[in-house]
Amino acid sequence: MRERLPKVGQVFAAGEIDYHMFQTLVYRTDLITDPQVLARVDAELALRVRGWPSMTRGSWPPR
């Protein structure tokens, strides 16, 4: 996970998202094989995911 989504991993390590959200993001990006595309997705998710509600405490998907 550190290698695939390092920026999202930093958000998780900082406690800004819960494990379930992190696990879901990793799972849903698993089919991305192009390293450049994955890096862009990682960066974009790391910026956006901070504002999403917890999957255990809020509504999903984010609006």
Short mmCIF file of C-alpha atoms in Angstrom, two decimals:
data_model
loop_
_atom_site.label_atom_id
_atom_site.label_comp_id
_atom_site.label_asym_id
_atom_site.label_seq_id
_atom_site.Cartn_x
_atom_site.Cartn_y
_atom_site.Cartn_z
CA MET A 1 0.00 0.00 0.00
CA ARG A 2 2.89 2.35 0.69
CA GLU A 3 4.18 1.78 -2.82
CA ARG A 4 0.85 2.09 -4.63
CA LEU A 5 -0.76 5.04 -2.84
CA PRO A 6 1.91 6.80 -0.78
CA LYS A 7 0.10 10.14 -0.53
CA VAL A 8 -3.16 8.51 0.53
CA GLY A 9 -1.09 6.46 2.97
CA GLN A 10 0.20 9.70 4.51
CA VAL A 11 -3.38 10.92 4.95
CA PHE A 12 -4.25 7.62 6.65
CA ALA A 13 -1.15 7.74 8.88
CA ALA A 14 -2.11 11.26 9.95
CA GLY A 15 -5.48 9.91 11.10
CA GLU A 16 -7.50 11.94 8.59
CA ILE A 17 -9.24 8.85 7.21
CA ASP A 18 -10.10 5.56 8.86
CA TYR A 19 -8.78 2.12 7.93
CA HIS A 20 -11.99 1.13 6.14
CA MET A 21 -11.79 4.17 3.86
CA PHE A 22 -8.10 3.53 3.17
CA GLN A 23 -8.77 -0.13 2.41
CA THR A 24 -11.61 0.81 0.05
CA LEU A 25 -9.42 3.29 -1.85
CA VAL A 26 -6.66 0.71 -2.24
CA TYR A 27 -9.14 -1.91 -3.47
CA ARG A 28 -10.85 0.42 -5.93
CA THR A 29 -7.58 1.54 -7.49
CA ASP A 30 -6.10 -1.95 -7.73
CA LEU A 31 -6.76 -2.28 -11.46
CA ILE A 32 -4.72 0.82 -12.34
CA THR A 33 -1.47 -0.51 -13.81
CA ASP A 34 0.05 2.60 -15.38
CA PRO A 35 2.42 4.15 -12.79
CA GLN A 36 1.86 7.70 -14.06
CA VAL A 37 -1.92 7.37 -13.90
CA LEU A 38 -1.71 5.80 -10.44
CA ALA A 39 0.49 8.67 -9.20
CA ARG A 40 -2.04 11.24 -10.46
CA VAL A 41 -4.94 9.33 -8.89
CA ASP A 42 -3.01 9.04 -5.61
CA ALA A 43 -2.33 12.79 -5.54
CA GLU A 44 -5.93 13.69 -6.37
CA LEU A 45 -7.39 11.29 -3.81
CA ALA A 46 -5.03 12.57 -1.11
CA LEU A 47 -6.34 16.09 -1.70
CA ARG A 48 -10.01 15.19 -1.87
CA VAL A 49 -10.41 12.39 0.66
CA ARG A 50 -9.79 14.69 3.65
CA GLY A 51 -13.24 16.19 3.21
CA TRP A 52 -15.10 12.92 2.89
CA PRO A 53 -17.12 11.66 5.85
CA SER A 54 -16.11 8.53 7.71
CA MET A 55 -17.69 5.43 6.20
CA THR A 56 -18.56 4.24 9.70
CA ARG A 57 -19.90 7.56 10.98
CA GLY A 58 -21.24 9.41 7.95
CA SER A 59 -22.99 8.86 4.69
CA TRP A 60 -21.34 7.24 1.70
CA PRO A 61 -20.70 8.19 -1.07
CA PRO A 62 -19.52 11.75 -0.44
CA ARG A 63 -21.62 14.48 -1.99
#
